[in-house]
GROMACS .gro file of C-alpha atoms in nm:
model
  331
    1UNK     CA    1   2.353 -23.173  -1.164
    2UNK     CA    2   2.153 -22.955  -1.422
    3UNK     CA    3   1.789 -23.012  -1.468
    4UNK     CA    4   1.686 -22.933  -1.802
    5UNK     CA    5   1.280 -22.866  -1.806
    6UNK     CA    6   1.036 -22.861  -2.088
    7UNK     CA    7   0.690 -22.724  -2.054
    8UNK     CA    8   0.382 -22.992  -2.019
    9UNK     CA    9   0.050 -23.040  -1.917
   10UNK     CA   10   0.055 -23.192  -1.571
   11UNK     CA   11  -0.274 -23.405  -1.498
   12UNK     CA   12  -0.345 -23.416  -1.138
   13UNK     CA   13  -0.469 -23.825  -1.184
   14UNK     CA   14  -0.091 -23.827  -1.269
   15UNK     CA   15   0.053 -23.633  -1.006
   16UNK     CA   16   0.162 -23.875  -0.630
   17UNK     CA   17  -0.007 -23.674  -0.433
   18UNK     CA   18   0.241 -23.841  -0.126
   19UNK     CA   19   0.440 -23.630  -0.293
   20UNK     CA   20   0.313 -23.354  -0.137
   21UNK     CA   21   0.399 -23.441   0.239
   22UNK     CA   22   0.780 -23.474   0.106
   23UNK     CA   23   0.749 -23.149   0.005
   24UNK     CA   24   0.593 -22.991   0.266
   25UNK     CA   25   0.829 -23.116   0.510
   26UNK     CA   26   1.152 -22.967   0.263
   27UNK     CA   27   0.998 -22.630   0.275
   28UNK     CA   28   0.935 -22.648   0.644
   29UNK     CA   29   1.306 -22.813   0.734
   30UNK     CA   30   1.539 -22.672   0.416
   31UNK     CA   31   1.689 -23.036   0.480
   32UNK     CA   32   1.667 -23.351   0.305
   33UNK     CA   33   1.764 -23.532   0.634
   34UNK     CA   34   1.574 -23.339   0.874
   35UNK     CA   35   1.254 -23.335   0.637
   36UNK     CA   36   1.317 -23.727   0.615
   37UNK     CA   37   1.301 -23.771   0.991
   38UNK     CA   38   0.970 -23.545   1.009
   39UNK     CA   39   0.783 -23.785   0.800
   40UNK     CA   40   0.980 -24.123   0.871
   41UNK     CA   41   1.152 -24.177   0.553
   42UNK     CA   42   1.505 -24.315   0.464
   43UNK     CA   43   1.737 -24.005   0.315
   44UNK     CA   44   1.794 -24.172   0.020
   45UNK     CA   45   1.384 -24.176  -0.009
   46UNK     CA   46   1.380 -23.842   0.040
   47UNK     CA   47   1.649 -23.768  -0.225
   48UNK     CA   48   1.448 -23.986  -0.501
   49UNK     CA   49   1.142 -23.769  -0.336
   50UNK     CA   50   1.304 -23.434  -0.416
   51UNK     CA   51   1.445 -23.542  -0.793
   52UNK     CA   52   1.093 -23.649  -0.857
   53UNK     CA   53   0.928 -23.306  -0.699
   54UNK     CA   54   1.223 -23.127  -0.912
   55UNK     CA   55   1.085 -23.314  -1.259
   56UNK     CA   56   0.690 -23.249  -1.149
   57UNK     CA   57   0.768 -22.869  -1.031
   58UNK     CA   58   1.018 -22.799  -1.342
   59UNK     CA   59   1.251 -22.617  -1.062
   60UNK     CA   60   1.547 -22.697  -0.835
   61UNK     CA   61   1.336 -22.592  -0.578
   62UNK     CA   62   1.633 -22.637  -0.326
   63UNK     CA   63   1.992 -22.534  -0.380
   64UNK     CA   64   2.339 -22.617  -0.190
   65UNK     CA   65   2.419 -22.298  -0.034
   66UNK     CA   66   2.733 -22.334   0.216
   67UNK     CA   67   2.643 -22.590   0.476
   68UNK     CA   68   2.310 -22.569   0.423
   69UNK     CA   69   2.058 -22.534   0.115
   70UNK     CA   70   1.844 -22.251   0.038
   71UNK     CA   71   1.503 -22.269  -0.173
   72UNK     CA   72   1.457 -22.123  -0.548
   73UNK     CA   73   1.208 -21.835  -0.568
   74UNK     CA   74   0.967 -22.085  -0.696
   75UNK     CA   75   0.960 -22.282  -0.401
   76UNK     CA   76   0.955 -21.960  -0.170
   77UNK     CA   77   0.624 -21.885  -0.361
   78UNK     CA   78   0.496 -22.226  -0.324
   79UNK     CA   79   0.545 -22.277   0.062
   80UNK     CA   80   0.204 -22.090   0.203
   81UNK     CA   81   0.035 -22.240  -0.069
   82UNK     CA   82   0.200 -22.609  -0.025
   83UNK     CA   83   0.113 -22.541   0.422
   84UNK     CA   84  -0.254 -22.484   0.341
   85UNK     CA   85  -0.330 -22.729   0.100
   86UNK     CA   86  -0.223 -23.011   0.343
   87UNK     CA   87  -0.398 -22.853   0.632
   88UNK     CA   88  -0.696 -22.846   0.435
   89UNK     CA   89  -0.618 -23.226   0.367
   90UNK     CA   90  -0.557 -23.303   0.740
   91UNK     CA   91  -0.869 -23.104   0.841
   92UNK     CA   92  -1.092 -23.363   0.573
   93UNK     CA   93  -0.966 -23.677   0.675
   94UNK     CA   94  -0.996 -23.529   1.061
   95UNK     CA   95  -1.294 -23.562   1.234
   96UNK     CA   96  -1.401 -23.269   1.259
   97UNK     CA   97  -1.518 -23.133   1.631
   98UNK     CA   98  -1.876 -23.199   1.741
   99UNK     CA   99  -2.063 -22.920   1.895
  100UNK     CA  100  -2.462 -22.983   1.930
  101UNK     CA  101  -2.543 -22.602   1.942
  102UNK     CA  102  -2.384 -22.580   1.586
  103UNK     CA  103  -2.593 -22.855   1.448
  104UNK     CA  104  -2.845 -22.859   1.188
  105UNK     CA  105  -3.040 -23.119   1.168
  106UNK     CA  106  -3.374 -23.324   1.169
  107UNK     CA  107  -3.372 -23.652   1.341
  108UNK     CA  108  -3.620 -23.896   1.250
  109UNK     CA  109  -3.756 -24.118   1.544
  110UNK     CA  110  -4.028 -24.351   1.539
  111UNK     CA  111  -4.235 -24.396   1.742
  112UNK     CA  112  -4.576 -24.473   1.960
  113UNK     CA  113  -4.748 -24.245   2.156
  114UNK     CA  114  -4.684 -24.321   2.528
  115UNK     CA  115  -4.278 -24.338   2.383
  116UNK     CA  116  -4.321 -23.968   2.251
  117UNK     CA  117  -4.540 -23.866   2.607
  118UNK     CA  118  -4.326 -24.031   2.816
  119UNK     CA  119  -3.944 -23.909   2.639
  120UNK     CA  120  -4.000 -23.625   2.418
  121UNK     CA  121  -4.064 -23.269   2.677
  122UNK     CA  122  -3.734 -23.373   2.853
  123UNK     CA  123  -3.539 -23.424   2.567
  124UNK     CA  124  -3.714 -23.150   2.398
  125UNK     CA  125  -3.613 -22.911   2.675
  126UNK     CA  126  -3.242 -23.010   2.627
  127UNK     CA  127  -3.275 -22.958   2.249
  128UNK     CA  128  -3.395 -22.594   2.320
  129UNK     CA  129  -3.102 -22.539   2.520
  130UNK     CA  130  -2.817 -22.731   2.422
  131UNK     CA  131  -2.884 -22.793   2.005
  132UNK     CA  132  -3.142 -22.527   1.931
  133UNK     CA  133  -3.140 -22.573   1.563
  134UNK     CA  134  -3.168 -23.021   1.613
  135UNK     CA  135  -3.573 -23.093   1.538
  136UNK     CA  136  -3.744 -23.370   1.621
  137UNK     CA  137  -4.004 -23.559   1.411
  138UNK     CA  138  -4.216 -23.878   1.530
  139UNK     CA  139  -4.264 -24.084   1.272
  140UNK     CA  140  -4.557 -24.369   1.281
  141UNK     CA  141  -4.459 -24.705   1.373
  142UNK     CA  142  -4.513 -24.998   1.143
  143UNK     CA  143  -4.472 -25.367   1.007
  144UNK     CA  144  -4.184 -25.208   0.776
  145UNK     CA  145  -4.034 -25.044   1.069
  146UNK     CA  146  -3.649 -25.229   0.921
  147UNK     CA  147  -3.707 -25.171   0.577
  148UNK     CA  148  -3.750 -24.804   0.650
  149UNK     CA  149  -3.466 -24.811   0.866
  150UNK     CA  150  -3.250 -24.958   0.617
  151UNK     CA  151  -3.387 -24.738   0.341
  152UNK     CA  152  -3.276 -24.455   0.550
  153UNK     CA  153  -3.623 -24.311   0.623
  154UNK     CA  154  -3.578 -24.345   0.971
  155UNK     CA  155  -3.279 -24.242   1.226
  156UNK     CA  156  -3.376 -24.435   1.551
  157UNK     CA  157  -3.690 -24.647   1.690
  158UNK     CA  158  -3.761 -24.823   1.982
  159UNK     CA  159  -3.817 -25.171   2.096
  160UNK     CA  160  -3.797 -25.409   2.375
  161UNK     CA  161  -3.547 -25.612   2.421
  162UNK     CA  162  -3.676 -25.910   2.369
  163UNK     CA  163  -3.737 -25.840   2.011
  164UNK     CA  164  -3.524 -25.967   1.795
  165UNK     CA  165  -3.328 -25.638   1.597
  166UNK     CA  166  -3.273 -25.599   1.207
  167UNK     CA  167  -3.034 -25.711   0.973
  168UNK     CA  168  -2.696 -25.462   1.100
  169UNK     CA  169  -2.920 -25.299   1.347
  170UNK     CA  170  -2.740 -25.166   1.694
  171UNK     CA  171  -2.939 -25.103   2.017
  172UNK     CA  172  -2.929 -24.963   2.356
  173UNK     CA  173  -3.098 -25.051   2.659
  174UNK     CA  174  -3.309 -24.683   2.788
  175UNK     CA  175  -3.522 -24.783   3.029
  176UNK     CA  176  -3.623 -25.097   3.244
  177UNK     CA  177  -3.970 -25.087   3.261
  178UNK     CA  178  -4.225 -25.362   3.381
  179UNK     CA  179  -4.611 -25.413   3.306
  180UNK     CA  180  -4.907 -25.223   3.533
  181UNK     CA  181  -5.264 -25.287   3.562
  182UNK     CA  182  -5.437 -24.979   3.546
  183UNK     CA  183  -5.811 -24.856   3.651
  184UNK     CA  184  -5.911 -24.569   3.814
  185UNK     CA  185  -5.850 -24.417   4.115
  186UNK     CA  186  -6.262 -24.566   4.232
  187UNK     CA  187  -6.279 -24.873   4.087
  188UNK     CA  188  -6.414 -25.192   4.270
  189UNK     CA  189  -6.046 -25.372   4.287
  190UNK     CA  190  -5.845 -25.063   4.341
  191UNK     CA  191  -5.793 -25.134   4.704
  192UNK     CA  192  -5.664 -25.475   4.616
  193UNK     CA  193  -5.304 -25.454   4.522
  194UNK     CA  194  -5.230 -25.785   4.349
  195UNK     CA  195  -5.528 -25.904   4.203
  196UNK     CA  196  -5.572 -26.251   4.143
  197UNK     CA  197  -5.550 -26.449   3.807
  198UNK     CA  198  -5.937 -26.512   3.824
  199UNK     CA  199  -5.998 -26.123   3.915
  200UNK     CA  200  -5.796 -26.011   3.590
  201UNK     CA  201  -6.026 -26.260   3.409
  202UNK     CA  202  -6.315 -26.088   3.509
  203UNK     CA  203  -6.216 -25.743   3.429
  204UNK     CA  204  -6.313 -25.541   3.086
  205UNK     CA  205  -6.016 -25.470   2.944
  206UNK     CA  206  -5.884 -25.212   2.708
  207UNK     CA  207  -5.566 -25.339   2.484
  208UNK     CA  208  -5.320 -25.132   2.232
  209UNK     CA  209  -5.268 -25.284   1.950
  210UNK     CA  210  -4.988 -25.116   1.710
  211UNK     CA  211  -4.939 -25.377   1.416
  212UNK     CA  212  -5.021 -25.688   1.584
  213UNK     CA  213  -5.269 -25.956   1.565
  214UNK     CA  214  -5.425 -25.848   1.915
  215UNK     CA  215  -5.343 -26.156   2.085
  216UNK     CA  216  -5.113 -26.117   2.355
  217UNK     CA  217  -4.941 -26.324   2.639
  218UNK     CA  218  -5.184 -26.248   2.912
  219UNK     CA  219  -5.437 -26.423   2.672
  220UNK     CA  220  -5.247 -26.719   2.663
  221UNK     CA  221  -5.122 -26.732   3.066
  222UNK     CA  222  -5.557 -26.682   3.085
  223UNK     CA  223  -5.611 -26.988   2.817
  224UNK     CA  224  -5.362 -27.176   3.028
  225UNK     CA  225  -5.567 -27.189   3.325
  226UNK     CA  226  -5.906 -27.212   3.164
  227UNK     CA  227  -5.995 -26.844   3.198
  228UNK     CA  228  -6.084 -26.571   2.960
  229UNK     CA  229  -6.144 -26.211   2.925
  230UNK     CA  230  -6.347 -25.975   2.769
  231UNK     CA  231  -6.141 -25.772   2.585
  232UNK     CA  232  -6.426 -25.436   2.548
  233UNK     CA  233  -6.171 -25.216   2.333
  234UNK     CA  234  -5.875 -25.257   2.129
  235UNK     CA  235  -5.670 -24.887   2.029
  236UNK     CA  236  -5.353 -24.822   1.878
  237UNK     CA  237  -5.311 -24.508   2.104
  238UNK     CA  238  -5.208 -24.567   2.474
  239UNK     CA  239  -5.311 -24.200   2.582
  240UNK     CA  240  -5.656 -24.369   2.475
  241UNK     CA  241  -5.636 -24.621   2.685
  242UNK     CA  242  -5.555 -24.444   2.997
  243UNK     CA  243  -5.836 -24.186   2.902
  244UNK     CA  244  -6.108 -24.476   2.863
  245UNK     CA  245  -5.990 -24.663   3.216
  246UNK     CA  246  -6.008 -24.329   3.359
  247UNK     CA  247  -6.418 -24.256   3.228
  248UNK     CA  248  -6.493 -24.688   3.319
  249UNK     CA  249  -6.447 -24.948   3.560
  250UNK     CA  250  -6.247 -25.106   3.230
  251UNK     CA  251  -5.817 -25.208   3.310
  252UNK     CA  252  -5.554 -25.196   3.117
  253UNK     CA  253  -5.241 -25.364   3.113
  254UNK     CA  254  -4.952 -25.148   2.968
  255UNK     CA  255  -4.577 -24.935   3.057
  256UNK     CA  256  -4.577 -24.866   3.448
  257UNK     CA  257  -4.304 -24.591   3.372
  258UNK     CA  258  -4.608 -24.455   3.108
  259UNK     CA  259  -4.881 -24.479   3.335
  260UNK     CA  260  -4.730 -24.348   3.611
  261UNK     CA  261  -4.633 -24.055   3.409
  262UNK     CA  262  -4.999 -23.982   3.357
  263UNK     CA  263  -5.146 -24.114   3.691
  264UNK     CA  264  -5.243 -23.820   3.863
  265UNK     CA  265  -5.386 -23.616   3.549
  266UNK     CA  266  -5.662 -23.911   3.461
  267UNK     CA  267  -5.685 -24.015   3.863
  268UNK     CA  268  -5.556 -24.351   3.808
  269UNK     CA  269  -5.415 -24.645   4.027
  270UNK     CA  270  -5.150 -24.924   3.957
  271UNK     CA  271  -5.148 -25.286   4.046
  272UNK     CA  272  -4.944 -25.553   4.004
  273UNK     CA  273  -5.084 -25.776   3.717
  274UNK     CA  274  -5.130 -26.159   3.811
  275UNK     CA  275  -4.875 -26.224   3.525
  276UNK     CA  276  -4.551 -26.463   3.492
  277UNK     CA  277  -4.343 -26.207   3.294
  278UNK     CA  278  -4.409 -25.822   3.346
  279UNK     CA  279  -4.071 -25.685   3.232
  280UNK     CA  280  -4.040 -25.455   2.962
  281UNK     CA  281  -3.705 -25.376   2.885
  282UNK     CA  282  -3.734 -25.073   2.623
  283UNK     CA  283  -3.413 -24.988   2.386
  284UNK     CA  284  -3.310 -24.745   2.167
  285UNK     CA  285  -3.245 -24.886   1.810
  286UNK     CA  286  -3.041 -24.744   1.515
  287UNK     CA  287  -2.925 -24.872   1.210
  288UNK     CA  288  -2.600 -24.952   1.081
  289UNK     CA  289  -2.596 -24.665   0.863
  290UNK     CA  290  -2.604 -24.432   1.176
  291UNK     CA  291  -2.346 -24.605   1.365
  292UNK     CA  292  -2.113 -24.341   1.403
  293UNK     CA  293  -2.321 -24.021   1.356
  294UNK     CA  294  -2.227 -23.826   1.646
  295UNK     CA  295  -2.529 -23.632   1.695
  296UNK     CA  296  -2.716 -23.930   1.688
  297UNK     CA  297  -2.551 -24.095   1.959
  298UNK     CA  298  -2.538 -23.748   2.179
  299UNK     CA  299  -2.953 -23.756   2.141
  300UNK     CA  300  -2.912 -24.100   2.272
  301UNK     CA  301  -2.739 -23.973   2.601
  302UNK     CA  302  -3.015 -23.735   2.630
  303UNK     CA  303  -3.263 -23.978   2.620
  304UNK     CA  304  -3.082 -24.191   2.859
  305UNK     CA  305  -3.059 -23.882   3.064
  306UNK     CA  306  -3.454 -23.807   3.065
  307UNK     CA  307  -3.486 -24.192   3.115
  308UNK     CA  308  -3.296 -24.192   3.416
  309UNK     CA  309  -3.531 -23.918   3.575
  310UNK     CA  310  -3.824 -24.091   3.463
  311UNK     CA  311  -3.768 -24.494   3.598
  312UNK     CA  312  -3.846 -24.586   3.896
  313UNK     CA  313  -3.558 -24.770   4.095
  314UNK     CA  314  -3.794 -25.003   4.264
  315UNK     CA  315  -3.899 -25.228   3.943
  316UNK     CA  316  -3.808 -25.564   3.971
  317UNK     CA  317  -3.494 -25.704   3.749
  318UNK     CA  318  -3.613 -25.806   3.427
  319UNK     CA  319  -3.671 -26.173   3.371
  320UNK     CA  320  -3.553 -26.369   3.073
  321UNK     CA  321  -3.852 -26.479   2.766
  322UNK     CA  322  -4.014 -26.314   2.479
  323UNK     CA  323  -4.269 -26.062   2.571
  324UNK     CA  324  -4.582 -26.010   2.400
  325UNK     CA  325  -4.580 -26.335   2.136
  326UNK     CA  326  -4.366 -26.095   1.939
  327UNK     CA  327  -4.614 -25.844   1.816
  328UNK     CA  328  -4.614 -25.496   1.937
  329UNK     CA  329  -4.921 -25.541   2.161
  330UNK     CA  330  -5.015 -25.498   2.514
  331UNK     CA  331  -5.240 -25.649   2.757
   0.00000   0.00000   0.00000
């Protein structure tokens, strides 16, 4: 058969870019058969393949030669070109390898202040090591915490579990933490380990608010049995309420894993609170936008990782119920 060939314009919106794994595999076998079997096609496909290539390429391209066929000059010149240009292809649709120390990134996390004391020097330390050029920046919590997230403002937050997540949100659980009543290390009831309902009533207590109404559920276990407390100071920061017990004969009510963290710098002591629920499960949360950003879920192995060192294996299992009335407060 003689191909007869005019010169064109060739549009690449016009061009079957398939076309281009028939062709590779020609080049590679010099066989219409074998090249069929490489990319599981029927010969006759690969024939109609090859007249098409022929008409887009303006060339034989391939030529009967003996037993075998040999390629035109044109296709000799094409082959390195043809080989690269679907390894580039394979190496795009390919995920490509994940290596933290190559990354450059910023994640944005939010989150409160005993969260950021408690997680952030571990993980930190691992950053410096492992993904040197991967920063870090603690972003303030808020009411619009989703919106944010689903704007794209944020990368990852956390929350207990309890909470119900956002629209497409994923989470993890980190850390299974559980409520402590703190006061310092001389207070009048520090040598009483589980102080009684009426005892907690009678304490001055410091609360952290974040973005809630300040009423929490150890105000309504309290109105339950006809008891009340004074509640002498209400912060957002819980480094501020650890700093205030430690100066008072004031409690606090707030992360065991937190203020055991912190016990021994501000001389403090832990009790069991007199209180129904006391678990805080504490996750990790993402949104659906980051669901499969690698680096993102590597920084959430690390902080799994610097969780693990940090719980303590003696809490109790977490009970069922929503903690806290659903605002981010604590007793």
């Amino acid at each position: 058969m003689v191909y007869i060939y005019h010169m064109r314009d060739v549009h690449l919106k016009a061009i079957d870019l398939n076309l281009l794994t028939a062709l590779g595999a020609l080049l590679a076998h010099r066989s219409v058969s074998r090249a069929a079997r490489d990319i599981g096609l029927s010969q006759p496909a690969m024939s109609r393949a090859l007249d098409r290539l022929r008409h887009l390429f303006g060339d034989e391209l391939m030529l009967r030669s003996g037993a075998g066929m040999v390629l035109t000059a044109r296709a000799e010149a094409l082959a390195p070109r043809i080989h690269a240009i679907l390894a580039d292809i394979g190496d795009v649709v390919a995920e490509p390898r994940f290596d933290p120390a190559s990354e450059r990134r910023t994640i944005r996390i939010a989150a409160v202040d005993s969260q950021t004391a408690l997680f952030f020097p571990g993980v930190m330390a691992r950053l410096m090591k492992e993904a040197p050029e991967v920063d870090l920046r603690a972003m303030p919590l808020g009411p619009d915490i989703a919106s944010r997230m689903q704007a794209g403002e944020i990368d990852m937050t956390f929350s207990l579990a309890t909470y119900p997540l956002p629209a497409g949100a994923h989470s993890e659980l980190l850390l299974e933490d559980s409520l402590a009543l703190v006061m310092r290390r001389g207070h009048p009831a520090a040598r009483n380990p589980a102080p009684s309902l009426a005892d907690y009533a009678r304490f001055s207590h410091v609360t952290v608010s974040i973005f809630g109404d300040g009423h929490t559920e150890a105000d309504s276990t309290l109105a339950a049995a006809g008891l009340e407390r004074r509640v002498a100071l209400t912060t957002p920061h819980f480094t501020a309420a650890l700093a205030v017990v430690a100066r008072t004969d004031m409690v606090t009510t707030l992360s065991r894993a937190f203020a055991r963290r912190f016990a021994d710098a501000f001389d403090l002591v832990l009790a069991e609170p007199p209180l129904e629920r006391t678990a805080l499960p504490l996750t990790m949360v993402w949104p659906a936008a980051r669901k499969n950003d690698r680096l993102l879920a590597w920084l959430r192995g690390i902080f799994k990782q610097t969780a693990a060192e940090i719980g303590d294996p003696h809490l109790p299992p977490i009970r069922s119920g929503r903690i806290g009335g659903g605002s981010q407060n604590h007793r």
